[in-house]
Amino acid sequence: MTNRMHWGMNPPGATRRPLAAWCGCVRATAGFAGVEADTQTRKFVIDFAGGQLSDMPSDAELEPIASAQNGEIVEAILSRVDGRDEWRLVAGTACRA
């Protein structure tokens, strides 16, 4: 399984002020500790900071829009990181057979 991720400061249709900039990313096998890992599922944890996201209140209900090439997004959760001016996207992906 291979992965490729794309980000852009001003993707097509974006406002002049960027939505945010990514400031960290971790990729891991999805699942829970103590349970046999599913080798066909990956979890991505991506932190964003600055831009329009920094203006959002911590209780803002934002809906992430995520896509995967040659795979499927099975979970996508976006939330503010407590104590920091950052937001975190946790996305689970599965390979297409």
Short mmCIF file of C-alpha atoms in Angstrom, two decimals:
data_model
loop_
_atom_site.label_atom_id
_atom_site.label_comp_id
_atom_site.label_asym_id
_atom_site.label_seq_id
_atom_site.Cartn_x
_atom_site.Cartn_y
_atom_site.Cartn_z
CA MET A 1 0.00 0.00 0.00
CA THR A 2 1.33 3.44 -0.89
CA ASN A 3 0.05 6.85 0.15
CA ARG A 4 0.33 10.35 -1.26
CA MET A 5 -1.08 13.48 0.37
CA HIS A 6 -1.55 16.91 -1.21
CA TRP A 7 -2.02 20.27 0.45
CA GLY A 8 -2.11 23.73 -1.02
CA MET A 9 -1.93 27.20 0.44
CA ASN A 10 -4.59 28.48 -1.96
CA PRO A 11 -6.39 25.60 -3.69
CA PRO A 12 -8.85 26.41 -6.52
CA GLY A 13 -11.86 28.31 -5.18
CA ALA A 14 -10.09 29.36 -1.97
CA THR A 15 -10.43 32.81 -0.52
CA ARG A 16 -7.44 35.15 -0.50
CA ARG A 17 -6.67 34.27 3.10
CA PRO A 18 -5.72 30.60 3.32
CA LEU A 19 -7.94 28.28 5.33
CA ALA A 20 -4.91 27.08 7.30
CA ALA A 21 -1.46 25.61 6.89
CA TRP A 22 -0.61 22.07 7.89
CA CYS A 23 1.87 21.91 10.71
CA GLY A 24 2.19 18.19 11.39
CA CYS A 25 1.22 14.77 10.08
CA VAL A 26 1.36 11.21 11.40
CA ARG A 27 0.39 8.03 9.54
CA ALA A 28 -0.31 4.76 11.31
CA THR A 29 -2.20 1.51 11.00
CA ALA A 30 -5.78 2.11 12.07
CA GLY A 31 -7.28 0.28 15.00
CA PHE A 32 -7.12 0.08 18.75
CA ALA A 33 -4.43 -1.06 21.18
CA GLY A 34 -4.77 -4.72 22.14
CA VAL A 35 -6.69 -5.63 18.98
CA GLU A 36 -5.18 -7.25 15.90
CA ALA A 37 -4.33 -4.53 13.38
CA ASP A 38 -6.19 -4.25 10.06
CA THR A 39 -3.35 -4.02 7.54
CA GLN A 40 -5.66 -2.62 4.83
CA THR A 41 -6.70 0.44 6.84
CA ARG A 42 -4.56 3.49 7.63
CA LYS A 43 -5.13 6.42 9.95
CA PHE A 44 -3.80 9.90 9.20
CA VAL A 45 -3.56 12.58 11.89
CA ILE A 46 -2.98 16.02 10.38
CA ASP A 47 -2.64 19.24 12.38
CA PHE A 48 -3.49 22.64 10.87
CA ALA A 49 -2.79 26.15 12.18
CA GLY A 50 -3.34 29.76 11.17
CA GLY A 51 -5.55 31.16 8.45
CA GLN A 52 -9.31 31.18 8.74
CA LEU A 53 -9.33 28.17 11.10
CA SER A 54 -7.61 30.27 13.78
CA ASP A 55 -10.68 32.54 13.82
CA MET A 56 -13.08 29.70 14.54
CA PRO A 57 -14.39 29.20 18.08
CA SER A 58 -13.36 25.95 19.74
CA ASP A 59 -16.95 24.69 19.64
CA ALA A 60 -17.41 25.38 15.92
CA GLU A 61 -18.99 22.46 14.09
CA LEU A 62 -16.88 22.07 10.96
CA GLU A 63 -17.34 19.28 8.45
CA PRO A 64 -14.10 18.02 6.90
CA ILE A 65 -14.09 17.28 3.18
CA ALA A 66 -11.53 14.58 2.41
CA SER A 67 -10.90 12.30 -0.54
CA ALA A 68 -8.58 9.43 -1.33
CA GLN A 69 -7.24 8.23 -4.64
CA ASN A 70 -7.33 4.41 -4.91
CA GLY A 71 -8.94 4.24 -1.50
CA GLU A 72 -11.94 5.23 0.55
CA ILE A 73 -12.26 7.60 3.49
CA VAL A 74 -13.98 5.57 6.19
CA GLU A 75 -13.78 8.21 8.93
CA ALA A 76 -12.97 11.92 9.07
CA ILE A 77 -13.09 13.95 12.30
CA LEU A 78 -11.96 17.56 12.64
CA SER A 79 -11.62 19.17 16.07
CA ARG A 80 -9.72 21.94 17.81
CA VAL A 81 -6.64 20.84 19.79
CA ASP A 82 -7.11 21.84 23.44
CA GLY A 83 -4.66 24.47 24.66
CA ARG A 84 -3.26 25.23 21.19
CA ASP A 85 -4.31 27.36 18.25
CA GLU A 86 -4.48 24.29 16.03
CA TRP A 87 -7.09 21.99 14.54
CA ARG A 88 -6.63 18.24 14.03
CA LEU A 89 -8.04 16.06 11.28
CA VAL A 90 -8.14 12.34 11.98
CA ALA A 91 -8.92 10.42 8.79
CA GLY A 92 -9.20 6.68 8.35
CA THR A 93 -8.65 5.26 4.87
CA ALA A 94 -9.20 1.80 3.40
CA CYS A 95 -7.64 0.37 0.24
CA ARG A 96 -9.89 -0.38 -2.70
CA ALA A 97 -9.69 -3.99 -3.77
#
